[in-house]
Short mmCIF file of N, CA and C in Angstrom, two decimals:
data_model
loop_
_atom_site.label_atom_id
_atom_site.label_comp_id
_atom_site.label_asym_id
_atom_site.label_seq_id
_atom_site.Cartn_x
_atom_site.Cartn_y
_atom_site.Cartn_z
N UNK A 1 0.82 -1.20 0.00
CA UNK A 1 0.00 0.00 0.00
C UNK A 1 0.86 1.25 0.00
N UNK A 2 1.81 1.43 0.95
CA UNK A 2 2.70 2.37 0.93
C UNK A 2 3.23 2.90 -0.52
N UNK A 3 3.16 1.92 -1.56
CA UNK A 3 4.05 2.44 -2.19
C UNK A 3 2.75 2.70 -3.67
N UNK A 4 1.35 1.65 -3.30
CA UNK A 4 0.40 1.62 -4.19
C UNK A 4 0.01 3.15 -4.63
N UNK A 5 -0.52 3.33 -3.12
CA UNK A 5 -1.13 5.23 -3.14
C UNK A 5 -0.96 6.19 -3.82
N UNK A 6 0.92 5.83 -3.29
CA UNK A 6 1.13 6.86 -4.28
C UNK A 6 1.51 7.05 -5.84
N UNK A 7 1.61 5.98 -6.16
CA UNK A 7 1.49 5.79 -7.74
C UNK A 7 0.38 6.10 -7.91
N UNK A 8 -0.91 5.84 -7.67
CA UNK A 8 -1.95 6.38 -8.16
C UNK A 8 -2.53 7.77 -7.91
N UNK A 9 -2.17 8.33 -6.95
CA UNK A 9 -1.94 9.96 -6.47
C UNK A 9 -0.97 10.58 -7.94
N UNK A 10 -0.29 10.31 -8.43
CA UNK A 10 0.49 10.63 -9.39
C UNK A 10 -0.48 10.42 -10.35
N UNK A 11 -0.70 9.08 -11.04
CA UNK A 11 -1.52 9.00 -12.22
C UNK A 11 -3.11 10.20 -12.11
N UNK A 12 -3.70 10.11 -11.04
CA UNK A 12 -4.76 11.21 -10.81
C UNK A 12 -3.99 12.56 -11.23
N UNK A 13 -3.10 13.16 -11.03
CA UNK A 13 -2.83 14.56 -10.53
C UNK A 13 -2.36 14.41 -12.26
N UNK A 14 -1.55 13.98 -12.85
CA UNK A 14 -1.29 14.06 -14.40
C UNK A 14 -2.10 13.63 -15.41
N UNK A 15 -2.88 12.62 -15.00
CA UNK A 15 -3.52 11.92 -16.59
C UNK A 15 -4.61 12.85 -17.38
N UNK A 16 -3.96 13.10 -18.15
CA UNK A 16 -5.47 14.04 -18.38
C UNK A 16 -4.94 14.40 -20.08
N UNK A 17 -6.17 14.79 -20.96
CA UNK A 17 -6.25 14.80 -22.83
C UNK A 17 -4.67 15.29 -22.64
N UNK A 18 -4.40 14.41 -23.63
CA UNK A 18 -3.02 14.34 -24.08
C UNK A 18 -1.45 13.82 -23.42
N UNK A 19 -1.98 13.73 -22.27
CA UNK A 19 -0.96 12.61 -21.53
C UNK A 19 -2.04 11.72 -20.94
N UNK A 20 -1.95 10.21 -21.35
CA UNK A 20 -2.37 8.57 -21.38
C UNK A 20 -1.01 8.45 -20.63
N UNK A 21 -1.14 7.67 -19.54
CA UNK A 21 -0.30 7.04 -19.00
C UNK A 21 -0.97 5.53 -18.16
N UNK A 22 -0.15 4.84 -18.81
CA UNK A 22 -0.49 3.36 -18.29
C UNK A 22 0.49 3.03 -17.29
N UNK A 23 0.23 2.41 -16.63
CA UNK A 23 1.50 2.00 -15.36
C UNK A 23 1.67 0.36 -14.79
N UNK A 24 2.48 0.27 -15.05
CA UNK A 24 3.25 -1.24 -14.49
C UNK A 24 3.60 -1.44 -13.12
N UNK A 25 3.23 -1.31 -12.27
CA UNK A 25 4.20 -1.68 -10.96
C UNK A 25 4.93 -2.66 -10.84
N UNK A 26 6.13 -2.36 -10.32
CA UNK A 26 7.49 -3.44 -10.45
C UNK A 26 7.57 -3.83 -8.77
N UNK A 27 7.61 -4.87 -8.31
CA UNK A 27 7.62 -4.92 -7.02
C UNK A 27 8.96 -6.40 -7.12
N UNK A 28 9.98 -5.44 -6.96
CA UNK A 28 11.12 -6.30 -7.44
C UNK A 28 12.65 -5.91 -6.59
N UNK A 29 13.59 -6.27 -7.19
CA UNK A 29 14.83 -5.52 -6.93
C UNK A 29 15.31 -4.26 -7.47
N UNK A 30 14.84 -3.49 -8.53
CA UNK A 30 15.26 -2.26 -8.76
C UNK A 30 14.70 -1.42 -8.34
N UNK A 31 15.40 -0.24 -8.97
CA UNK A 31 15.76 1.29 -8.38
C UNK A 31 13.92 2.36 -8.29
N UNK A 32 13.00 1.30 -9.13
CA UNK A 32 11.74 2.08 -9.25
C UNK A 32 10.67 1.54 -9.04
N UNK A 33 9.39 2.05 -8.08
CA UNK A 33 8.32 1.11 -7.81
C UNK A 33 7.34 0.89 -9.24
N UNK A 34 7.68 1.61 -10.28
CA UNK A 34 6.38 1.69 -11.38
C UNK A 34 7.24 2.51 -12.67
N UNK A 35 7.09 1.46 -13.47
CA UNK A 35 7.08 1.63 -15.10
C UNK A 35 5.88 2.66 -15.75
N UNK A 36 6.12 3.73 -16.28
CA UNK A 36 5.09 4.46 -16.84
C UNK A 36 5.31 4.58 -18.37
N UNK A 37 4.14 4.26 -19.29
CA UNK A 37 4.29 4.28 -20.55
C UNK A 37 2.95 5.20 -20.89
N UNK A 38 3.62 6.42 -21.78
CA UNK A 38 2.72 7.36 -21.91
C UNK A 38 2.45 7.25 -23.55
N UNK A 39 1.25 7.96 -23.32
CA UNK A 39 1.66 8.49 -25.63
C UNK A 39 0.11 9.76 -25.31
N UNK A 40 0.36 10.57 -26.11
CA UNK A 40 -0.58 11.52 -26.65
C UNK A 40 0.16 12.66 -26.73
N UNK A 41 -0.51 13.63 -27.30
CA UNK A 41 -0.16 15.01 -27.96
C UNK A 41 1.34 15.35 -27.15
N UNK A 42 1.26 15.37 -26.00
CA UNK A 42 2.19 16.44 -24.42
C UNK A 42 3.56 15.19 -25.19
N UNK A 43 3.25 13.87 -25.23
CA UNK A 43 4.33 12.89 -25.50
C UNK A 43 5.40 13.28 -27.19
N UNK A 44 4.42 13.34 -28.05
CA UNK A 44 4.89 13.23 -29.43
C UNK A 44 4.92 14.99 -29.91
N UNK A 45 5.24 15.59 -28.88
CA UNK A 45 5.52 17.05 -28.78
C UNK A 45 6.69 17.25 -27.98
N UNK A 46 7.34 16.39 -27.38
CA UNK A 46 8.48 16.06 -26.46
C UNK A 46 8.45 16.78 -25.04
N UNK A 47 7.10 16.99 -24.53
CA UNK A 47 6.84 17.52 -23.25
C UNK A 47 7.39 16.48 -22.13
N UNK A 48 6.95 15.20 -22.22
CA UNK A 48 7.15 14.09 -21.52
C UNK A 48 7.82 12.86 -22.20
N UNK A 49 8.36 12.14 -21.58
CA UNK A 49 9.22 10.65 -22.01
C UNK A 49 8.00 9.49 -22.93
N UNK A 50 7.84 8.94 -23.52
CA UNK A 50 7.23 8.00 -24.03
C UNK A 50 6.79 6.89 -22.70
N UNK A 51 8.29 6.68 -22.02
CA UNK A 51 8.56 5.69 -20.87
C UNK A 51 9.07 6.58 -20.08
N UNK A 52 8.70 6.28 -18.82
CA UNK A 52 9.17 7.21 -17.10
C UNK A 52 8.89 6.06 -16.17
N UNK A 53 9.65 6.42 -15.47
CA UNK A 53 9.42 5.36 -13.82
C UNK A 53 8.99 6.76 -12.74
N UNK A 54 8.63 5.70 -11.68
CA UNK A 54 8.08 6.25 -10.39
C UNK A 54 8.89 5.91 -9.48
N UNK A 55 9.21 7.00 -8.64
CA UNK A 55 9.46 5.99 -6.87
C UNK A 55 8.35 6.28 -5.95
N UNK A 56 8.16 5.83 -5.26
CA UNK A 56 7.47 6.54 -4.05
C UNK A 56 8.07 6.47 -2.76
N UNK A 57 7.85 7.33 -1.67
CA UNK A 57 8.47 7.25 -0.81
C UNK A 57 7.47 7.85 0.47
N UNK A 58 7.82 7.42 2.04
CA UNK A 58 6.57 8.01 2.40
C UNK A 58 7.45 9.26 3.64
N UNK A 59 6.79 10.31 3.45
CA UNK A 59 7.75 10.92 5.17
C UNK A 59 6.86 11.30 6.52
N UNK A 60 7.27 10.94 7.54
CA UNK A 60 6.53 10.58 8.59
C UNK A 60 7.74 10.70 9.99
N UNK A 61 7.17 11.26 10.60
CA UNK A 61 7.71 11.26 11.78
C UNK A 61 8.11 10.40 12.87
N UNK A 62 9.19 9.73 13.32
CA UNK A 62 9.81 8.99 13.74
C UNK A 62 8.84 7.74 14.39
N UNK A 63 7.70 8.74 15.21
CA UNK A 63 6.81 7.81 16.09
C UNK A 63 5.63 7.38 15.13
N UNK A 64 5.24 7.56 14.20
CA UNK A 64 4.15 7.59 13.37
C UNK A 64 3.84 6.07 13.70
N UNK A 65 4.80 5.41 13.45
CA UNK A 65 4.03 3.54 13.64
C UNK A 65 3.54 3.78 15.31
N UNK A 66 3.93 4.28 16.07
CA UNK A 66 3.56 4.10 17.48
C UNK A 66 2.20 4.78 17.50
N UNK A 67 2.01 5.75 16.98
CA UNK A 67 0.60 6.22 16.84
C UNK A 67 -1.07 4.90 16.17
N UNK A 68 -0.11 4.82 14.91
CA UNK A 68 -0.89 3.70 14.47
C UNK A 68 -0.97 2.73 15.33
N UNK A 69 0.22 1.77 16.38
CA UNK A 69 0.07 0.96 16.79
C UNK A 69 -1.53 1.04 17.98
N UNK A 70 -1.31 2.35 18.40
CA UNK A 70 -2.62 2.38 19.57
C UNK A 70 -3.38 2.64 18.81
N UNK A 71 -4.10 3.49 17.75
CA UNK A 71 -5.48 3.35 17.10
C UNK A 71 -5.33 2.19 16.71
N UNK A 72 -4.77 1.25 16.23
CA UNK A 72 -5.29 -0.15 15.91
C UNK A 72 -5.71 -1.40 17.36
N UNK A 73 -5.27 -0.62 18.44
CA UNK A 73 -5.81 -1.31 19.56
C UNK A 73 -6.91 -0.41 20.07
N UNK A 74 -7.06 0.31 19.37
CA UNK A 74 -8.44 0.51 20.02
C UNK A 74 -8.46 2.22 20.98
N UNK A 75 -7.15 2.39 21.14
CA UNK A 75 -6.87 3.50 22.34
C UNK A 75 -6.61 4.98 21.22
N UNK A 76 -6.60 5.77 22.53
CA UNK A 76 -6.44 7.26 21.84
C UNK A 76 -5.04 7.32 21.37
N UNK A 77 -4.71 7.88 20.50
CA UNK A 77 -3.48 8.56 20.29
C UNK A 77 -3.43 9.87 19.42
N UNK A 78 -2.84 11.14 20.10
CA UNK A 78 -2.79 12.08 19.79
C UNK A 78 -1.80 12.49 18.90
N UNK A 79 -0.69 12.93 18.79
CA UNK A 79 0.25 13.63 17.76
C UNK A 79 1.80 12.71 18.05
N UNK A 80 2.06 12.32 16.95
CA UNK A 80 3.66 11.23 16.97
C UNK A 80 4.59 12.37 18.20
N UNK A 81 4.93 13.66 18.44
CA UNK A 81 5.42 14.22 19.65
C UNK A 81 5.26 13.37 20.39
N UNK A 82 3.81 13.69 21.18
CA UNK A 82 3.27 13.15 21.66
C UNK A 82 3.77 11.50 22.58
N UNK A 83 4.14 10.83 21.99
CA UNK A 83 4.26 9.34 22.22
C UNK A 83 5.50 9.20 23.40
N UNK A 84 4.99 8.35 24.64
CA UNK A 84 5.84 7.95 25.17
C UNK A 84 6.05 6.53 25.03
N UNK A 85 7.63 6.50 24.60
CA UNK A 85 7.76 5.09 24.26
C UNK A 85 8.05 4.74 25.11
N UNK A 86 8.54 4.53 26.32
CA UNK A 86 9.52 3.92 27.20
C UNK A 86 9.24 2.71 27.53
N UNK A 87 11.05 1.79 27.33
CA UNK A 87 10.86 0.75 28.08
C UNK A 87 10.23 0.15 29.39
N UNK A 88 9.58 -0.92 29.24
CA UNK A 88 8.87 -1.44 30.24
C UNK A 88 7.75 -0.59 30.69
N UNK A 89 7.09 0.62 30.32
CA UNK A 89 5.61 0.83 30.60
C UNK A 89 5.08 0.55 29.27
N UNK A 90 3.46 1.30 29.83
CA UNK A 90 2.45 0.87 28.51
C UNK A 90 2.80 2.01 27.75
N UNK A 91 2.70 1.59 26.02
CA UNK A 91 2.66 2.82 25.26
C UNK A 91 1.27 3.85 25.48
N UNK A 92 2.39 4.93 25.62
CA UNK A 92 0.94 6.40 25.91
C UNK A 92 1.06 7.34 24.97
N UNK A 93 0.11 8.32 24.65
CA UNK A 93 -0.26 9.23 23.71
C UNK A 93 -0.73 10.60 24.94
N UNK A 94 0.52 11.99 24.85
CA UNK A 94 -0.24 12.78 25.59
C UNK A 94 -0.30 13.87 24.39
N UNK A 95 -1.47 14.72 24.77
CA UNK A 95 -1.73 16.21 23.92
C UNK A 95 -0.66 16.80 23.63
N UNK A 96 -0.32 17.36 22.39
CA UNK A 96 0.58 17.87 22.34
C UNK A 96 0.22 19.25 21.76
N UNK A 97 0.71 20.54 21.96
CA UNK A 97 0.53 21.96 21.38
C UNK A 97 1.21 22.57 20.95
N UNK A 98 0.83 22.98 19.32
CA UNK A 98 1.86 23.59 18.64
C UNK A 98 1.63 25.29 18.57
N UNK A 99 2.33 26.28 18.67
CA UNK A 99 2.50 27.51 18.13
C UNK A 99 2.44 28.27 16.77
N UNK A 100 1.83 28.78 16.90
CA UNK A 100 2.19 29.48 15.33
C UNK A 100 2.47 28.29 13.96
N UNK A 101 3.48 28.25 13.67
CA UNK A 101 3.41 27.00 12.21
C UNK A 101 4.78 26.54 13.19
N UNK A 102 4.36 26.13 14.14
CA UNK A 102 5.72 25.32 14.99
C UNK A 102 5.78 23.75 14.25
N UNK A 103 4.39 22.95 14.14
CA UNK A 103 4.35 22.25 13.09
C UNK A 103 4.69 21.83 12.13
N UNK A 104 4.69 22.74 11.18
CA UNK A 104 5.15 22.56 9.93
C UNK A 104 6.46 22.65 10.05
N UNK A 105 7.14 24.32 10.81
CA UNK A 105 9.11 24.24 10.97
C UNK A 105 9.59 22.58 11.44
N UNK A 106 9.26 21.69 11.92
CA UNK A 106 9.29 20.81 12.48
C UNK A 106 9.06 19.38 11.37
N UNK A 107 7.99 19.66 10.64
CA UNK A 107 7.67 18.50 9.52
C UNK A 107 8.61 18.60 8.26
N UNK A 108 8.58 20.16 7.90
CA UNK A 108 9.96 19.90 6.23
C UNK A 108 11.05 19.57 6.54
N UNK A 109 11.62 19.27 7.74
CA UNK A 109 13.05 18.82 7.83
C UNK A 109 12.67 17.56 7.39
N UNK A 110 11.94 16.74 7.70
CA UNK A 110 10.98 15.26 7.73
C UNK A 110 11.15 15.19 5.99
N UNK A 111 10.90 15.53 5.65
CA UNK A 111 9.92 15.77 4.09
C UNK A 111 11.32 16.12 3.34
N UNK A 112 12.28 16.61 3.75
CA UNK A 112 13.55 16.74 3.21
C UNK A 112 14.82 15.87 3.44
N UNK A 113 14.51 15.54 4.53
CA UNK A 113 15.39 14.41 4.39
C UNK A 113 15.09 13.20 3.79
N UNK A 114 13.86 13.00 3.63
CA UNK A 114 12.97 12.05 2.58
C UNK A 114 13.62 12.11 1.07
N UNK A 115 13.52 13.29 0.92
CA UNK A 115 14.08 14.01 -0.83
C UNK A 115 15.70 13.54 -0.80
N UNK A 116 16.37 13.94 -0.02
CA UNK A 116 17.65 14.00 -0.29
C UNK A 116 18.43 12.16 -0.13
N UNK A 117 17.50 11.47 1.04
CA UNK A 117 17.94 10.26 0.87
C UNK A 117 17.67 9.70 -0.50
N UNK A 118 16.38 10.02 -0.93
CA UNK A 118 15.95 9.13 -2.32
C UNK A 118 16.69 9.72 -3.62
N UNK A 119 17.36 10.88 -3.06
CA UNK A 119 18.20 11.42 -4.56
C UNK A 119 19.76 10.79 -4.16
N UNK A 120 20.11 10.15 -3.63
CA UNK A 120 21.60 9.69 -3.24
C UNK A 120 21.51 8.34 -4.00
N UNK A 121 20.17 7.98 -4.68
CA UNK A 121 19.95 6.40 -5.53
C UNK A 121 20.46 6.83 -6.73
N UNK A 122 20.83 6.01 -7.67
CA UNK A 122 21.10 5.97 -9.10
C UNK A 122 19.66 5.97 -9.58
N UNK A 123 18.85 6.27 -10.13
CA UNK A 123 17.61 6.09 -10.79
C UNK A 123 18.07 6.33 -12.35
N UNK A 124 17.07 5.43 -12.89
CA UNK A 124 17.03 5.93 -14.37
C UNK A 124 16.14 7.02 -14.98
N UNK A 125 16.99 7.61 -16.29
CA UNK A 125 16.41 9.17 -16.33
C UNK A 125 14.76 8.85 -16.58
N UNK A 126 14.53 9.91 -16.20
CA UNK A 126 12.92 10.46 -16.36
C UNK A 126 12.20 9.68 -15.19
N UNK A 127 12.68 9.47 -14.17
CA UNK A 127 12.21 9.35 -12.92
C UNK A 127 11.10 10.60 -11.97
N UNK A 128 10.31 10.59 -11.84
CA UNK A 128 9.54 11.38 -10.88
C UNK A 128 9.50 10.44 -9.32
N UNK A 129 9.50 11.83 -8.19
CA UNK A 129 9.55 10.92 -6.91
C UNK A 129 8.27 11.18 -6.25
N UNK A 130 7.34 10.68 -5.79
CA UNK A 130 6.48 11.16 -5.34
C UNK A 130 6.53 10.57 -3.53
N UNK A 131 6.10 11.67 -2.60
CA UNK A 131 6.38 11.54 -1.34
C UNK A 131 4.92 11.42 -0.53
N UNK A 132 4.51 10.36 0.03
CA UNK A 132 3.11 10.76 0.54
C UNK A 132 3.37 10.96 2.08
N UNK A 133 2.73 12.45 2.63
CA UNK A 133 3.23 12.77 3.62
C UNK A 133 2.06 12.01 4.62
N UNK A 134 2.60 11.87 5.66
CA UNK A 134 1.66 11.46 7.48
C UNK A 134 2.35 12.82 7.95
N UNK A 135 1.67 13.98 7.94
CA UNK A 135 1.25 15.05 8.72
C UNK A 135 1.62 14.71 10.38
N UNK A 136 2.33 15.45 10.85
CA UNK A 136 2.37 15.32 12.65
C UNK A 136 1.19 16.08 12.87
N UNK A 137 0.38 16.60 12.34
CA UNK A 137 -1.00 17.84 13.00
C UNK A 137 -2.09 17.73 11.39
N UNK A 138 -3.23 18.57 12.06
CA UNK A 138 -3.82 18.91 11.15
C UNK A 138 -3.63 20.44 10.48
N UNK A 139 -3.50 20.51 8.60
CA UNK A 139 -2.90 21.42 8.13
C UNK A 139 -3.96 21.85 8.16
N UNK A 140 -4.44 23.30 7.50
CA UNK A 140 -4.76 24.12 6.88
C UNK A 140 -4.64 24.26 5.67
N UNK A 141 -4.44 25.16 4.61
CA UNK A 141 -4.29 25.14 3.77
C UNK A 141 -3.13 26.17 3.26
N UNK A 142 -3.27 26.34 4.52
CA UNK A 142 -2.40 27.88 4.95
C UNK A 142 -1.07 27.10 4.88
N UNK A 143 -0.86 26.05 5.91
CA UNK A 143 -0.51 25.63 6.90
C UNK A 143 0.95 24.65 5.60
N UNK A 144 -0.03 23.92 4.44
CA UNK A 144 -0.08 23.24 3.31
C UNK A 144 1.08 24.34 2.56
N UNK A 145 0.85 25.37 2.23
CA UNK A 145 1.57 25.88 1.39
C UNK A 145 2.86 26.37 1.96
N UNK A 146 2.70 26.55 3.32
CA UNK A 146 4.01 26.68 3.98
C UNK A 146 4.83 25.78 4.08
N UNK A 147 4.44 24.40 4.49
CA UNK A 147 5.01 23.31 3.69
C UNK A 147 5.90 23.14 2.57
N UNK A 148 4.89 23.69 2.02
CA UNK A 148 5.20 22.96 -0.14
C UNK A 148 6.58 24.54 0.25
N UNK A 149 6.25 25.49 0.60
CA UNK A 149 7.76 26.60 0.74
C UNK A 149 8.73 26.63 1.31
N UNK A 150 8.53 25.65 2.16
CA UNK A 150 9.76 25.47 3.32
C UNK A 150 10.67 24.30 2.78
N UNK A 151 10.06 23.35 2.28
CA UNK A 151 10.91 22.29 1.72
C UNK A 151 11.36 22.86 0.32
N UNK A 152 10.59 23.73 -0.69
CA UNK A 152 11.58 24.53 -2.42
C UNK A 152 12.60 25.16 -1.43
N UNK A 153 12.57 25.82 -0.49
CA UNK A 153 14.30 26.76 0.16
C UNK A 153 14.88 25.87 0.46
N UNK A 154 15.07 24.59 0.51
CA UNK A 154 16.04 23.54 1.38
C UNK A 154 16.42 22.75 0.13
N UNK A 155 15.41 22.02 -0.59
CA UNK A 155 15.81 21.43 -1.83
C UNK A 155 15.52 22.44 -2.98
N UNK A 156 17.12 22.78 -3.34
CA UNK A 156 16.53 23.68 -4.91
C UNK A 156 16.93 22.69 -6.38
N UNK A 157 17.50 21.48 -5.91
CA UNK A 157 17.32 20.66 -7.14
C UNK A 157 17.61 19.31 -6.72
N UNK A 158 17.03 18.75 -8.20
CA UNK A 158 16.83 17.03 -7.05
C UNK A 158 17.08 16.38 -8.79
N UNK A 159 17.43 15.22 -8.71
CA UNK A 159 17.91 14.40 -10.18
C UNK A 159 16.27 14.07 -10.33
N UNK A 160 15.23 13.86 -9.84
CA UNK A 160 13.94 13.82 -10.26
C UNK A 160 13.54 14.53 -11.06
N UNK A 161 12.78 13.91 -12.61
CA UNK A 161 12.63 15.36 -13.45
C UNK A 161 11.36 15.51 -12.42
N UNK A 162 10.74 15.30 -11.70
CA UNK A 162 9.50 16.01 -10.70
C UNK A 162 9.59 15.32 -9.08
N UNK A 163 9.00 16.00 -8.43
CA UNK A 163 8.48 15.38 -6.95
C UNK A 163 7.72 15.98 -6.82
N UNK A 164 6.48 15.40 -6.22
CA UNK A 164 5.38 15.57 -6.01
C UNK A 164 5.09 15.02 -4.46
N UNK A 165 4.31 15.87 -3.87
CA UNK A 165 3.93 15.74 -2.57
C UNK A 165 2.89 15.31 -1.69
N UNK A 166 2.28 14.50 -1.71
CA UNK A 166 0.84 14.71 -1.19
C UNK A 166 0.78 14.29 0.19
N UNK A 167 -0.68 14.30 0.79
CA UNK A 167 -1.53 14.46 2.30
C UNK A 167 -2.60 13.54 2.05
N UNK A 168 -2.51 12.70 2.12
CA UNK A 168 -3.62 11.31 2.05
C UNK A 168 -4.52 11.80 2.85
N UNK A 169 -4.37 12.51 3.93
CA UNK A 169 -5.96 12.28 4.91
C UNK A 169 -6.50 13.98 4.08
N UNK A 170 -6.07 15.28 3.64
CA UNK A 170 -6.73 16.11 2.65
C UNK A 170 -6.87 15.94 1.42
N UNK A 171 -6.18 14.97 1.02
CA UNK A 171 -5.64 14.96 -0.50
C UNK A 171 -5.32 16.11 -1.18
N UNK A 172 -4.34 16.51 -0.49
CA UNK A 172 -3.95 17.62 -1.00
C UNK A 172 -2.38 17.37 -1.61
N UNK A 173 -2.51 17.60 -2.76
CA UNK A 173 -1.46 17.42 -3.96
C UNK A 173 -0.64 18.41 -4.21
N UNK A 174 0.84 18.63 -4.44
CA UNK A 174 1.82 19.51 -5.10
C UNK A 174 2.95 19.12 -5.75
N UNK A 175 3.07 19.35 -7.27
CA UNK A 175 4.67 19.35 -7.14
C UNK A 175 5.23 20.30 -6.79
N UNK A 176 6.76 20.15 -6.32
CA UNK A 176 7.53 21.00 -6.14
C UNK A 176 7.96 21.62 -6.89
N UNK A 177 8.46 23.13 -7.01
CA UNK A 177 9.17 23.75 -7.79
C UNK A 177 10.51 23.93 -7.66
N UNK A 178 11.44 22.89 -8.24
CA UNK A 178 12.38 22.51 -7.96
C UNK A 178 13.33 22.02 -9.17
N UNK A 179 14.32 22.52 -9.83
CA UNK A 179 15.17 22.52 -11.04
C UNK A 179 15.62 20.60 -10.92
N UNK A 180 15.83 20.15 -12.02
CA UNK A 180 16.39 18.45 -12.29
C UNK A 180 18.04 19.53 -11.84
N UNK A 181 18.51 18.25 -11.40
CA UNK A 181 20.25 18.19 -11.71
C UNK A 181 20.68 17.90 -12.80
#
């Protein structure tokens, strides 16, 4: 699933008159989760590759499985902060409160170190990376674009001819504006 989503978060946000893109998922040993074979007008105009791969990748905050682990038992859990792991008690979830976009300063380091590990791979050209984010809070939209700005000042180029960003629980979609290497 991790890696399903977001291939299809990609095919939604691009397919449209004049880019057809069909997709293969490779669930194998190489460098890409999904084979993309395109053709229409955007293709045989040299906008896009004929053939492109996908990666996906997800960024999430250290505790994020510990969060999931208690909503799947049934218990509260509030914000991955939040989580006390400690040996030998029960896992707990306390409130956590953010400031101003304390949030977000806190999530693009997340979301960038995501980018920069997956650009240290060899990929083959015409690769797009797409990142599906787990949010530590609930955004805004406000909240969203400060995001998508805080991570273009940190990464200003990536060997991806695209990365794309999304928020599974808004579905809220972006690529980045961000130069290929």
């Amino acid at each position: 699933m991790e890696e399903l989503l977001p291939i299809c978060r990609y095919v939604q946000t691009y397919y449209r008159l004049g880019r057809y893109i069909s997709v293969r998922w490779v669930n194998d040993s190489q460098s890409y989760d999904a084979e993309l074979h395109q053709r229409g007008d955007y293709i045989d105009q040299g906008y896009f590759a004929p053939q492109a791969f996908l990666e996906a990748t997800c960024a999430m905050h250290q505790n994020e499985h510990w969060v999931w682990k208690l909503l799947s038992q049934g218990k509260v859990a509030y914000a991955p902060e939040g989580m006390d792991t400690k040996k030998g008690s029960p896992l707990k979830s306390a409130p956590v409160v953010f400031t101003n976009y304390e949030h977000v300063l806190k999530f693009a380091p997340i979301i960038v170190a995501s980018i920069r590990k997956k650009s240290e791979i060899a990929y083959p050209e015409n690769t797009s990376l797409v990142v599906q984010c787990h949010l530590n809070s609930l955004y805004t939209a406000e909240d969203w674009r400060m995001l998508i700005s805080e991570v273009e000042r940190d990464i200003l180029a990536s060997p991806f001819r695209e990365v794309l960003l999304f928020d599974g629980t808004t579905e809220r979609t972006t690529p980045l504006a961000i130069r290929v290497q």
